Coordinates of C-alpha atoms in Angstrom, one line a residue:
Chain B
M251 CA -0.1 0.0 -0.1
K252 CA 2.7 2.3 1.0
Q253 CA 5.0 1.4 -2.1
S254 CA 2.1 2.2 -4.3
R255 CA 1.9 5.9 -2.9
I256 CA 5.7 6.4 -2.8
A257 CA 6.2 5.3 -6.4
P258 CA 4.0 8.1 -7.9
W259 CA 5.7 10.5 -5.8
I260 CA 9.0 9.7 -6.8
G261 CA 8.0 10.1 -10.5
V262 CA 6.6 13.7 -9.6
I263 CA 9.8 14.7 -8.0
F264 CA 12.0 13.3 -10.6
G265 CA 9.9 15.1 -13.2
A266 CA 9.8 18.4 -11.2
I267 CA 13.6 18.3 -10.8
Y268 CA 14.2 17.5 -14.6
F269 CA 12.0 20.3 -15.4
L270 CA 12.8 22.9 -12.4
V271 CA 16.5 22.6 -11.8
P272 CA 17.6 24.0 -15.4
L273 CA 14.7 26.7 -15.1
I274 CA 16.0 27.7 -11.5
A275 CA 19.5 27.5 -13.0
T276 CA 18.6 29.8 -15.8
F277 CA 16.9 32.4 -13.5
E278 CA 19.9 32.2 -11.1
F279 CA 22.2 32.8 -14.0
S280 CA 20.2 35.6 -15.4
L281 CA 20.5 37.4 -12.0
R282 CA 24.5 37.4 -11.9
M283 CA 25.1 39.9 -14.6
E284 CA 26.7 42.3 -12.0
R285 CA 29.9 40.7 -10.4
G286 CA 29.3 39.4 -6.7
R287 CA 25.6 40.1 -6.3
Y288 CA 22.3 39.3 -7.5
S289 CA 20.5 41.9 -9.5
F290 CA 17.8 42.2 -12.4
E291 CA 20.6 44.2 -14.7
A292 CA 20.0 41.6 -17.4
Y293 CA 16.4 42.1 -17.2
R294 CA 16.6 45.8 -17.3
I295 CA 18.9 45.9 -20.4
V296 CA 16.7 43.5 -22.0
L297 CA 13.4 45.2 -21.4
G298 CA 15.0 48.7 -22.2
D299 CA 16.4 47.4 -25.6
P300 CA 14.4 49.0 -28.5
N301 CA 14.9 46.0 -30.5
F302 CA 13.1 43.9 -27.7
Q303 CA 10.1 46.1 -27.6
A304 CA 10.0 46.5 -31.3
S305 CA 10.2 42.6 -32.0
F306 CA 7.7 41.8 -29.2
G307 CA 5.5 44.2 -30.2
Y308 CA 5.6 43.2 -33.9
S309 CA 5.0 39.4 -32.7
A310 CA 2.4 40.5 -30.5
F311 CA 0.6 42.3 -33.3
I312 CA 1.0 39.3 -35.7
A313 CA -0.3 37.1 -32.9
V314 CA -3.5 39.2 -32.8
C315 CA -3.9 39.2 -36.5
T316 CA -3.4 35.4 -36.6
I317 CA -6.0 34.9 -33.8
I318 CA -8.5 37.0 -35.7
V319 CA -7.8 35.2 -39.0
G320 CA -7.8 31.8 -37.2
V321 CA -11.1 32.3 -35.4
A322 CA -12.9 33.7 -38.6
L323 CA -11.7 30.6 -40.5
V324 CA -12.2 27.9 -37.6
V325 CA -15.3 28.6 -35.9
P326 CA -17.4 28.7 -39.1
T327 CA -15.7 25.6 -40.4
A328 CA -16.1 23.7 -37.4
Y329 CA -19.7 24.8 -37.0
V330 CA -20.8 23.7 -40.5
V331 CA -18.9 20.7 -40.1
Q332 CA -20.7 19.9 -37.0
L333 CA -24.2 21.0 -38.2
K334 CA -24.2 19.9 -41.8
L335 CA -21.2 17.8 -42.7
P336 CA -20.5 15.5 -39.6
K337 CA -19.2 12.9 -42.2
L338 CA -16.3 15.3 -43.1
R339 CA -15.1 15.7 -39.5
P340 CA -12.3 12.8 -40.1
V341 CA -11.3 14.6 -43.1
I342 CA -11.0 18.1 -41.6
E343 CA -9.4 16.6 -38.4
F344 CA -6.7 15.0 -40.5
L345 CA -6.2 18.3 -42.5
T346 CA -5.8 20.3 -39.2
L347 CA -3.2 17.7 -38.0
L348 CA -1.0 18.3 -40.9
P349 CA 0.8 21.2 -39.7
L350 CA 2.1 19.0 -36.8
V351 CA 3.5 16.3 -39.3
I352 CA 5.0 18.7 -41.8
P353 CA 8.1 20.6 -40.4
A354 CA 7.6 24.6 -40.4
I355 CA 10.8 24.8 -42.5
V356 CA 9.2 22.6 -45.3
I357 CA 5.9 24.8 -45.3
V358 CA 7.8 28.0 -45.6
F359 CA 9.8 26.8 -48.3
G360 CA 6.5 25.8 -50.1
Y361 CA 5.3 29.4 -49.4
L362 CA 8.5 31.0 -50.6
R363 CA 8.1 29.0 -53.9
M364 CA 4.5 29.7 -54.4
Y365 CA 4.3 33.6 -53.3
N366 CA 7.8 34.9 -54.2
S367 CA 8.4 38.1 -55.9
S368 CA 8.3 36.6 -59.6
S369 CA 5.3 34.4 -58.7
W370 CA 1.5 35.2 -59.9
L371 CA 0.7 36.4 -56.1
P372 CA 4.1 37.9 -55.2
L373 CA 3.4 38.4 -51.2
T374 CA 7.1 38.5 -50.5
G375 CA 7.6 41.4 -52.7
S376 CA 6.7 43.9 -50.1
A377 CA 7.0 43.9 -46.1
R378 CA 3.1 44.2 -45.7
G379 CA 2.8 41.3 -48.1
T380 CA 5.2 39.3 -46.1
D381 CA 3.4 40.3 -43.0
V382 CA 0.3 38.8 -44.9
L383 CA 2.1 35.7 -45.6
L384 CA 3.4 35.4 -42.0
T385 CA 0.1 35.9 -40.5
F386 CA -1.4 33.0 -42.7
S387 CA 1.7 30.9 -42.0
Y388 CA 0.9 31.1 -38.2
V389 CA -2.8 30.4 -38.9
T390 CA -1.6 27.0 -40.4
L391 CA 0.8 26.5 -37.7
A392 CA -1.9 27.2 -34.9
L393 CA -4.6 25.4 -36.8
P394 CA -4.4 22.0 -34.8
Y395 CA -4.8 23.8 -31.3
M396 CA -7.4 26.2 -32.5
Y397 CA -9.4 23.8 -34.4
R398 CA -9.4 21.3 -31.6
S399 CA -10.1 23.8 -29.1
V400 CA -13.4 25.2 -31.0
D401 CA -14.5 21.8 -31.9
T402 CA -14.5 20.5 -28.2
G403 CA -16.4 23.9 -27.3
L404 CA -19.0 23.1 -30.2
R405 CA -19.5 19.4 -29.0
A406 CA -20.2 20.8 -25.5
I407 CA -23.3 22.6 -26.6
D408 CA -26.5 21.6 -28.5
V409 CA -25.5 23.3 -31.5
R410 CA -28.3 21.8 -33.8
T411 CA -31.2 22.7 -31.5
L412 CA -29.7 26.3 -30.6
T413 CA -29.3 27.0 -34.3
E414 CA -32.9 25.6 -35.1
A415 CA -34.3 27.7 -32.2
A416 CA -32.8 30.9 -33.8
Q417 CA -33.9 30.0 -37.2
S418 CA -37.4 29.7 -36.2
L419 CA -37.2 33.3 -34.4
G420 CA -36.3 34.5 -37.8
S421 CA -32.5 34.8 -37.7
S422 CA -30.1 34.5 -40.3
W423 CA -27.0 32.5 -40.5
P424 CA -24.5 35.4 -39.7
R425 CA -26.4 36.4 -36.9
I426 CA -26.6 32.8 -35.5
L427 CA -23.1 32.4 -35.7
L428 CA -22.1 35.9 -34.1
T429 CA -25.0 36.1 -31.4
V430 CA -25.7 32.5 -30.4
I431 CA -22.8 30.3 -31.3
L432 CA -19.8 32.5 -30.8
P433 CA -20.8 33.6 -27.3
N434 CA -21.3 29.9 -26.2
V435 CA -17.8 28.9 -27.5
R436 CA -16.1 31.9 -26.0
V437 CA -14.1 29.9 -23.6
A438 CA -12.8 27.4 -26.3
V439 CA -12.0 30.2 -28.6
L440 CA -10.1 31.9 -25.7
S441 CA -8.0 28.6 -25.0
G442 CA -7.3 28.4 -28.7
S443 CA -6.2 32.0 -29.0
F444 CA -3.8 31.9 -26.0
L445 CA -2.6 28.8 -27.4
T446 CA -1.9 30.7 -30.6
F447 CA -0.5 33.6 -29.0
A448 CA 2.2 31.6 -27.2
I449 CA 2.9 29.8 -30.4
V450 CA 3.4 32.9 -32.3
I451 CA 5.4 34.6 -29.7
G452 CA 8.2 31.9 -29.5
E453 CA 8.2 30.9 -33.3
F454 CA 11.6 31.4 -35.1
T455 CA 11.5 29.2 -38.5
M456 CA 9.0 31.0 -40.4
A457 CA 9.9 34.6 -39.3
S458 CA 13.4 34.1 -39.8
L459 CA 13.1 32.4 -43.2
L460 CA 10.6 35.3 -44.3
N461 CA 13.0 37.8 -42.7
R462 CA 10.5 39.6 -40.5
P463 CA 11.6 41.3 -37.3
A464 CA 9.8 39.0 -34.9
F465 CA 10.6 37.9 -31.3
G466 CA 11.8 34.5 -32.1
P467 CA 14.5 35.7 -34.5
Y468 CA 15.5 38.4 -31.9
L469 CA 15.9 35.9 -29.1
Q470 CA 18.1 33.7 -31.4
L471 CA 20.3 37.0 -32.2
I472 CA 20.5 37.9 -28.4
G473 CA 21.4 34.1 -27.5
A474 CA 24.3 34.1 -30.1
N475 CA 25.8 37.3 -28.9
R476 CA 25.2 38.0 -25.4
A477 CA 25.7 36.0 -22.1
Y478 CA 23.3 37.0 -19.3
E479 CA 20.4 38.6 -21.6
P480 CA 19.3 35.3 -23.4
A481 CA 18.8 33.6 -20.0
A482 CA 16.6 36.7 -18.7
L483 CA 14.9 36.5 -22.4
A484 CA 14.5 32.6 -21.6
I485 CA 12.7 33.4 -18.5
I486 CA 10.4 36.2 -19.9
A487 CA 9.4 33.9 -22.6
F488 CA 8.4 31.2 -20.1
A489 CA 6.6 33.9 -18.1
I490 CA 4.4 34.7 -21.1
T491 CA 3.8 31.2 -22.1
W492 CA 2.7 30.6 -18.4
A493 CA 0.5 33.5 -18.3
C494 CA -1.2 32.2 -21.5
M495 CA -1.7 28.8 -20.0
G496 CA -2.9 30.3 -16.6
L497 CA -5.4 32.3 -18.5
I498 CA -6.6 29.2 -20.4
N499 CA -7.0 27.4 -17.1
L500 CA -8.7 30.3 -15.7
F501 CA -11.2 30.9 -18.6
G502 CA -11.6 26.9 -18.6
A503 CA -12.6 26.9 -15.0
M504 CA -15.0 29.6 -15.4
G505 CA -16.5 27.8 -18.1
Q506 CA -17.0 24.6 -16.3
Q507 CA -18.4 26.7 -13.4
T508 CA -21.0 28.4 -15.6
Q509 CA -22.0 25.0 -17.1
R510 CA -22.3 23.4 -13.9
R511 CA -24.6 26.0 -12.4
Chain C
M134 CA -59.9 26.3 -46.5
A135 CA -57.7 24.8 -43.4
F136 CA -55.4 27.4 -41.9
L137 CA -52.4 24.8 -42.0
S138 CA -52.9 22.4 -45.0
I139 CA -50.6 19.4 -45.5
E140 CA -51.2 17.5 -48.8
K141 CA -49.4 14.2 -49.8
L142 CA -46.5 15.0 -47.9
V143 CA -43.5 12.4 -48.4
K144 CA -40.2 12.4 -46.8
T145 CA -37.5 10.1 -47.7
F146 CA -33.9 9.5 -45.9
G147 CA -31.8 7.4 -48.3
T148 CA -33.9 4.3 -49.0
Q149 CA -36.3 4.9 -46.1
T150 CA -39.4 6.6 -46.4
T151 CA -40.3 8.2 -43.1
V152 CA -43.5 10.0 -44.1
K153 CA -45.8 8.2 -46.6
G154 CA -48.0 10.8 -48.1
V155 CA -49.6 12.4 -45.1
D156 CA -52.5 14.7 -45.9
L157 CA -53.7 16.9 -42.6
A158 CA -56.0 20.0 -42.4
V159 CA -55.8 22.0 -39.2
E160 CA -58.2 24.9 -38.5
R161 CA -57.2 28.3 -37.3
G162 CA -56.7 28.4 -33.6
E163 CA -56.9 24.5 -33.2
F164 CA -54.7 22.2 -31.1
V165 CA -53.8 19.1 -32.8
T166 CA -51.7 16.5 -31.5
L167 CA -49.3 14.1 -33.5
L168 CA -49.4 11.2 -31.4
G169 CA -47.4 8.0 -32.3
P170 CA -44.5 5.8 -31.1
S171 CA -40.8 6.6 -32.0
G172 CA -40.0 6.6 -35.6
C173 CA -43.6 6.9 -36.8
G174 CA -42.8 10.1 -38.5
K175 CA -44.4 12.6 -36.3
T176 CA -41.2 14.8 -35.6
T177 CA -40.1 14.6 -39.2
I178 CA -43.5 16.2 -40.2
L179 CA -43.6 18.9 -37.5
R180 CA -39.8 19.7 -38.7
M181 CA -40.9 19.8 -42.2
V182 CA -43.4 22.4 -41.2
A183 CA -40.9 24.3 -39.5
G184 CA -38.5 24.3 -42.6
F185 CA -35.9 22.3 -40.8
E186 CA -36.4 19.3 -43.2
T187 CA -37.2 19.7 -46.9
A188 CA -40.1 17.5 -48.1
T189 CA -39.4 15.1 -50.7
S190 CA -42.7 15.7 -52.3
G191 CA -46.2 17.3 -51.3
T192 CA -47.0 20.7 -50.2
I193 CA -47.4 22.6 -46.8
R194 CA -49.7 25.8 -46.9
I195 CA -50.3 28.3 -44.0
D196 CA -53.1 30.5 -44.4
G197 CA -53.4 29.7 -48.2
K198 CA -49.6 30.3 -48.7
D199 CA -47.4 27.6 -50.0
V200 CA -44.4 27.5 -47.8
T201 CA -43.0 24.3 -48.8
D202 CA -39.8 25.7 -50.1
L203 CA -39.4 28.5 -47.8
K204 CA -36.4 28.6 -45.4
P205 CA -37.1 28.4 -41.5
N206 CA -36.5 32.1 -40.7
Q207 CA -39.2 33.2 -43.5
R208 CA -42.1 31.0 -42.1
N209 CA -43.2 33.0 -38.9
I210 CA -43.3 29.9 -37.0
G211 CA -42.9 29.4 -33.1
M212 CA -41.1 26.3 -31.9
V213 CA -40.6 25.0 -28.6
F214 CA -38.0 22.1 -28.2
Q215 CA -37.8 19.2 -26.0
A216 CA -34.4 20.3 -24.7
Y217 CA -35.5 24.0 -24.1
A218 CA -32.8 25.5 -26.3
L219 CA -32.5 28.6 -24.4
F220 CA -29.4 30.5 -25.4
P221 CA -27.2 29.9 -22.5
N222 CA -25.3 33.3 -23.0
M223 CA -28.5 35.4 -22.9
S224 CA -30.7 36.3 -19.8
V225 CA -34.6 35.3 -19.9
A226 CA -35.5 38.7 -21.0
D227 CA -33.0 38.6 -23.7
N228 CA -34.0 35.3 -24.7
I229 CA -37.6 36.4 -25.0
A230 CA -36.5 39.6 -26.8
F231 CA -34.3 37.6 -29.6
G232 CA -36.9 37.1 -32.1
L233 CA -38.0 40.8 -31.7
K234 CA -34.7 42.1 -32.1
V235 CA -34.3 40.0 -35.2
A236 CA -37.5 41.6 -36.5
K237 CA -36.0 45.0 -35.7
K238 CA -38.8 46.1 -33.4
S239 CA -38.4 49.2 -31.4
S240 CA -36.8 49.2 -28.0
A241 CA -39.9 50.3 -26.3
E242 CA -42.0 47.7 -28.1
I243 CA -39.5 45.0 -27.2
A244 CA -39.4 45.9 -23.6
A245 CA -43.3 45.9 -23.4
R246 CA -43.8 42.6 -25.3
V247 CA -40.9 41.0 -23.1
K248 CA -42.9 42.2 -19.8
E249 CA -46.2 41.0 -21.3
M250 CA -44.7 37.6 -22.1
L251 CA -43.2 37.1 -18.8
E252 CA -46.8 38.1 -17.3
L253 CA -48.2 35.4 -19.5
I254 CA -45.9 32.6 -18.3
K255 CA -46.2 33.9 -14.7
L256 CA -42.5 34.6 -14.2
P257 CA -42.5 38.5 -14.3
Q258 CA -39.6 38.6 -11.7
L259 CA -37.1 36.4 -13.5
G260 CA -36.3 38.4 -16.7
E261 CA -32.6 39.2 -15.5
R262 CA -31.9 35.5 -14.5
Y263 CA -30.0 33.2 -17.1
P264 CA -31.2 29.8 -18.0
Y265 CA -28.9 27.9 -15.7
Q266 CA -30.6 29.7 -12.8
L267 CA -33.9 28.3 -13.6
S268 CA -35.7 24.9 -13.2
G269 CA -36.6 22.7 -16.2
G270 CA -40.2 23.6 -15.8
Q271 CA -39.1 27.4 -15.7
Q272 CA -37.0 27.0 -18.8
Q273 CA -39.5 25.4 -20.9
R274 CA -42.0 28.3 -19.9
V275 CA -39.4 30.8 -21.1
A276 CA -38.9 28.7 -24.5
L277 CA -42.7 29.1 -24.6
A278 CA -42.7 32.8 -24.3
R279 CA -39.8 33.4 -26.6
A280 CA -41.8 31.3 -29.2
L281 CA -44.7 33.3 -28.7
A282 CA -43.2 36.8 -28.6
V283 CA -42.8 37.0 -32.1
K284 CA -46.6 36.3 -32.6
P285 CA -45.9 33.5 -34.7
Q286 CA -48.8 32.2 -37.1
I287 CA -48.2 28.6 -35.7
L288 CA -46.9 27.4 -32.6
L289 CA -44.9 24.0 -32.9
L290 CA -44.2 21.9 -29.7
D291 CA -41.9 19.2 -30.2
E292 CA -42.5 16.8 -27.2
P293 CA -41.8 19.9 -24.9
L294 CA -42.7 18.0 -21.7
S295 CA -40.9 14.9 -22.0
A296 CA -37.6 16.1 -20.1
L297 CA -39.6 17.3 -17.1
D298 CA -40.8 15.3 -14.0
A299 CA -44.3 13.7 -13.7
K300 CA -45.6 16.6 -11.5
I301 CA -44.2 19.5 -13.4
R302 CA -45.3 18.0 -16.6
I303 CA -48.9 17.7 -15.6
S304 CA -49.1 21.5 -14.4
L305 CA -47.1 22.7 -17.5
R306 CA -49.5 20.9 -19.9
D307 CA -52.3 22.9 -18.5
E308 CA -50.6 26.1 -18.7
I309 CA -49.6 25.5 -22.2
R310 CA -53.2 24.6 -23.1
A311 CA -54.4 27.8 -21.3
V312 CA -52.0 30.0 -22.9
Q313 CA -52.8 28.5 -26.3
R314 CA -56.7 29.2 -25.7
S315 CA -56.1 32.5 -24.4
L316 CA -54.1 33.5 -27.5
G317 CA -56.1 31.3 -30.0
I318 CA -52.8 30.1 -31.7
T319 CA -53.2 27.3 -34.1
T320 CA -50.8 24.6 -32.4
I321 CA -49.3 21.4 -33.3
F322 CA -47.9 19.3 -30.6
V323 CA -45.7 16.2 -30.9
T324 CA -45.7 13.6 -28.4
H325 CA -45.5 9.8 -27.7
D326 CA -47.3 10.2 -24.5
Q327 CA -51.1 9.2 -24.8
E328 CA -52.1 10.9 -21.6
E329 CA -50.7 14.4 -22.6
A330 CA -52.3 14.0 -26.1
L331 CA -55.8 12.9 -24.8
S332 CA -55.9 15.6 -22.1
M333 CA -54.7 18.6 -24.3
S334 CA -55.8 18.3 -27.7
D335 CA -58.8 19.5 -29.8
R336 CA -58.0 16.6 -32.3
I337 CA -55.4 13.7 -32.1
C338 CA -53.7 12.3 -35.1
V339 CA -52.5 8.8 -34.4
M340 CA -49.5 8.0 -36.5
N341 CA -47.9 4.7 -37.2
E342 CA -44.9 3.9 -39.7
G343 CA -45.4 7.2 -41.7
H344 CA -48.9 7.4 -42.1
I345 CA -51.9 8.6 -40.2
E346 CA -53.9 5.6 -38.6
Q347 CA -56.6 7.9 -37.3
L348 CA -57.7 11.6 -36.8
G349 CA -60.5 12.6 -34.5
T350 CA -61.0 14.1 -31.1
P351 CA -59.7 12.5 -27.9
F352 CA -63.1 11.0 -27.2
E353 CA -63.5 9.5 -30.8
V354 CA -59.9 8.0 -30.7
Y355 CA -60.0 6.5 -27.3
N356 CA -63.9 5.1 -27.7
Y357 CA -63.9 4.3 -31.1
P358 CA -60.6 3.4 -32.5
T359 CA -60.8 2.8 -36.1
T360 CA -57.7 0.3 -36.5
R361 CA -56.1 -2.4 -34.5
F362 CA -53.0 0.0 -33.8
V363 CA -55.0 2.8 -32.4
A364 CA -56.9 0.6 -30.1
S365 CA -53.8 -0.9 -28.7
F366 CA -51.7 2.5 -28.7
V367 CA -53.9 4.8 -27.2
G368 CA -54.8 3.7 -23.5
T369 CA -54.5 0.6 -22.0
L370 CA -56.4 -2.4 -23.7
N371 CA -56.9 -6.0 -23.1
I372 CA -57.0 -8.2 -26.4
V373 CA -58.3 -11.4 -26.3
N374 CA -59.1 -13.9 -29.0
G375 CA -62.7 -14.8 -29.8
K376 CA -64.9 -16.7 -32.3
V377 CA -68.1 -15.6 -33.9
A378 CA -70.9 -18.0 -32.5
D379 CA -73.8 -16.2 -34.3
S380 CA -72.9 -13.2 -36.6
A381 CA -76.5 -12.1 -36.9
T382 CA -77.2 -11.6 -33.0
G383 CA -73.4 -10.6 -32.3
K384 CA -72.8 -13.6 -30.2
L385 CA -69.3 -14.4 -29.5
L386 CA -67.3 -17.1 -27.7
V387 CA -64.2 -16.2 -25.6
D388 CA -62.6 -19.5 -24.1
G389 CA -65.7 -21.2 -24.3
Q390 CA -67.9 -18.6 -22.6
E391 CA -70.6 -16.8 -24.6
I392 CA -70.7 -13.0 -24.7
V393 CA -72.5 -10.8 -26.9
T394 CA -71.7 -7.2 -28.6
S395 CA -73.5 -4.5 -29.8
R396 CA -70.8 -3.2 -32.2
S397 CA -70.1 -4.1 -35.6
L398 CA -68.3 -7.3 -36.5
N399 CA -66.4 -5.7 -39.2
G400 CA -67.8 -8.2 -41.6
A401 CA -66.8 -11.4 -39.7
S402 CA -69.0 -14.3 -40.3
T403 CA -70.1 -17.3 -38.0
G404 CA -67.1 -19.4 -37.2
D405 CA -64.7 -16.7 -38.0
A406 CA -61.8 -16.0 -35.4
L407 CA -61.3 -12.5 -34.4
S408 CA -59.4 -10.1 -32.1
L409 CA -61.5 -8.4 -29.1
A410 CA -60.6 -5.6 -27.2
L411 CA -61.7 -4.3 -23.7
R412 CA -60.6 -1.2 -21.6
P413 CA -59.7 -2.0 -18.2
E414 CA -61.7 0.7 -16.9
A415 CA -65.1 -0.9 -18.9
L416 CA -64.7 -4.0 -16.6
T417 CA -66.2 -4.6 -13.1
M418 CA -66.1 -7.6 -10.9
G419 CA -69.0 -9.4 -9.7
R420 CA -71.9 -11.0 -11.6
A421 CA -74.4 -8.8 -13.6
N422 CA -77.8 -9.5 -14.9
G423 CA -79.7 -8.2 -17.9
L424 CA -77.8 -7.1 -21.0
S425 CA -74.1 -7.3 -19.6
N426 CA -71.7 -9.9 -20.3
N427 CA -70.1 -12.2 -17.6
L428 CA -66.9 -14.0 -17.9
D429 CA -65.8 -16.4 -15.0
G430 CA -62.1 -16.6 -14.4
T431 CA -59.5 -16.5 -11.4
I432 CA -57.4 -13.8 -10.1
D433 CA -53.9 -14.1 -11.4
E434 CA -52.2 -10.8 -10.3
V435 CA -53.0 -7.8 -8.0
H436 CA -51.1 -4.6 -8.5
F437 CA -51.5 -1.9 -6.1
L438 CA -51.1 1.6 -7.9
G439 CA -52.2 3.9 -5.2
S440 CA -55.6 5.3 -6.3
V441 CA -56.3 2.2 -8.3
V442 CA -55.8 -1.3 -8.1
R443 CA -55.2 -3.2 -11.2
I444 CA -56.3 -6.9 -11.2
R445 CA -55.3 -9.7 -13.8
V446 CA -57.9 -12.3 -14.3
K447 CA -57.1 -15.4 -16.0
F448 CA -59.6 -17.5 -17.9
K449 CA -58.8 -20.6 -19.8
D450 CA -56.3 -19.6 -22.3
S451 CA -56.4 -15.5 -22.1
A452 CA -56.2 -13.1 -19.5
I453 CA -57.5 -9.5 -19.0
S454 CA -56.6 -6.6 -16.5
L455 CA -59.4 -4.5 -15.0
D456 CA -59.1 -1.5 -12.8
T457 CA -61.0 -1.0 -9.5
F458 CA -60.6 2.1 -7.2
N459 CA -58.7 1.6 -4.0
K460 CA -60.9 1.8 -1.3
P461 CA -59.0 1.9 2.2
H462 CA -61.6 -0.2 4.1
L463 CA -61.6 -2.8 1.6
P464 CA -58.5 -4.9 1.3
P465 CA -57.6 -5.9 -2.4
P466 CA -58.7 -9.6 -3.5
E467 CA -56.4 -12.5 -3.1
R468 CA -54.4 -14.3 -5.9
G469 CA -56.4 -17.6 -6.9
Q470 CA -59.7 -16.3 -5.8
P471 CA -62.5 -17.1 -8.5
V472 CA -64.2 -14.1 -9.7
T473 CA -66.7 -13.0 -12.3
V474 CA -65.8 -10.0 -14.7
N475 CA -68.9 -8.1 -16.3
F476 CA -68.8 -5.6 -18.9
G477 CA -71.4 -3.9 -21.5
R478 CA -72.2 -5.1 -24.7
E479 CA -70.9 -1.9 -26.3
D480 CA -67.7 -2.0 -24.4
I481 CA -66.2 -4.8 -26.7
L482 CA -64.2 -3.3 -29.5
V483 CA -64.1 -5.7 -32.5
L484 CA -60.5 -5.1 -33.9
D485 CA -59.8 -5.5 -37.8
G486 CA -57.4 -8.1 -38.9
A487 CA -57.2 -11.7 -38.0
P488 CA -56.1 -12.4 -34.4
N489 CA -52.3 -12.9 -33.6

C-alpha cells in the first residue's frame, strides 16, 4: 500500500527536478550579470532594448492578427462540419493535424516558392505582403490547437437545437453564428487564442526565413551574442507562455463553473 | 380552407421513407397532436412544417400560402423544443427579446412585449436570470414565451414536456393549453405520451409507420378506434381472441364462454376468429344480470397502484386486466380467488385483422 503511494511521488519529484532545475539555474544565472551580487540588470537591459520592444510588439501584433484570421476561419468551419457535414469530420481533423507532421521549414519553403516576388501572387515582394504571408503561416501552424479547442467547445453545446431555435425566430446564418454560437464557445475560442499567442510569440523558423523582425529571431540573435540577457529572455518567454496557460485554465474553470450552475 | 394544410407529404431519408403521403388539415386556433411511437414520422412532419427538413414531395400551406420551399426564418413559426434550447449566454429577457430584435422592433416595443410575455408565463420577476439559474419547468415556460413573443402564425411543440418530471409535466401541460386557448394560436403538438395527447388536444392524429392511422377528437380516438394499432396504442387495452358464434345476433365465444356485442363485427361471419379489445375501466368484478356480459375466471395478479388497483384475471387461455378504485376499508382480493368479470355489450371493440 505504502509502496504504491511512494512510486508516483518519486515520479513527480523526478519530473519536477528534470523540469525545474534547469529553469532555476537559468533564472539564477540571469541574475548574476553584476559581479558579486544578484540583480535584475539583465532584465533591465533586455526590457529597455528598443529591439526587444519592437520585436515583441511586432510578434504580439502578428499574433493578434493570427488569432482574428484563425477564429474567422475555424469557428464557421467547425460549426458547419458539426451541423451539416458530420461525415467530413475525420477529413477536416486530418487536414488540421497536417501542420504537426509537416515541419515548419518545409511549409515556409513551399510558401516562398508559391508567393515569391516573381510568382502570380508576389506576397514576399513587399513588407506588408510578407506580414500577410507570415500571418497566414501562423494560422496554419496554430490550426491543430485552434480547431481542436473550438471543436471541443462546439461539442459541449447543442449546436443543432440552438441553431434551429434561432432560425425559427427569424435569425439569419451570420447572426446565429455571431450572437448565439460564438458567445457560447467563447471559452474554447479564448483557449485556442492563448495557445496561438504562445506559439506565435516564440516561433523562429517562419519569421526568420521570411526575414521579419519577430521575437523568435530576436531571441536567437541575442542568444548568439550575449551571455546573461538570453537567460533573462528565456525566463521572460517562459513567463509569457505560463501567463497564457494560466489564462486558459482560468477561463476553462469559469466555463466549467457556468455549465455546472 | 384549413389554416394549415398538409397535402400528400412525403419524406425519404436514403432508401427509407419516413413520411408516406400524409394529408392533414388544421383549422385556425386548433390544437392538434401528432401521437405515435418513436420512428412513426411525427417529428419529421413537424420539422418539415418548421422548415428544418425539406419535403421529398407534397405541399405545406399556411393560411393559403405555399411555404414548402421557404427557409425556416421566413415562415413566422414559433417552436418549442424538448431540450428547451434557450440561449445560455442570454438572460431570460434577452431570450424572449431575441426574435423581436431580429425583426428590428423598437426598444420600447421589445420591452413591452417581453414584460407581457413574462407575465403570461407567470415569471415576471425572473427576466434578469440566466437559463442555468432556472428549473426545467421554468426554462420550458421561457422557451414558450420566446416562441410566442414574435406572434407566430403557428406554434410547434416538439415533445416539450418529455424532459420534465411527472408533477411539473402535468401542471405545465395545463398552462400550455391555457396559454394556447387565450391566444387562440394554431398549435401542432408532437408527443408519444397518450395521456398528454388525450388531455390537451382538440384533435389527435395517431401515426404509425409514416402514415395517419386515425384523426379525431380524444373522445373518438379513445372510444372508437378505427384500427387495431390505434386501439392498442391509445390507452391500456386487453386483447383477447374470440370466435363468432352467431354473426346475426353478435354472439361471440371467448374461451368457451358466451358474450354478446352490440358493435359491428367488421364483416366477420359465423365461425370466424377475431380479436376483441376491452378497456380495463370498462370492466367490473361481480356477476351482472340483464344485457351485460359475464366471464368467469380466477385472479392471477393484483397490482396496487395507489388510487387504483389493477387486477389480472385469467380465463382458460386468455387473461384480462381490470381497474378498481382503491377503497381503504376494503383490502384488495387475493390471488387464485375465483371471480366473475362483467362488462357492457357496447364495451367490446372488435379489431380489424385476424388474431395473432
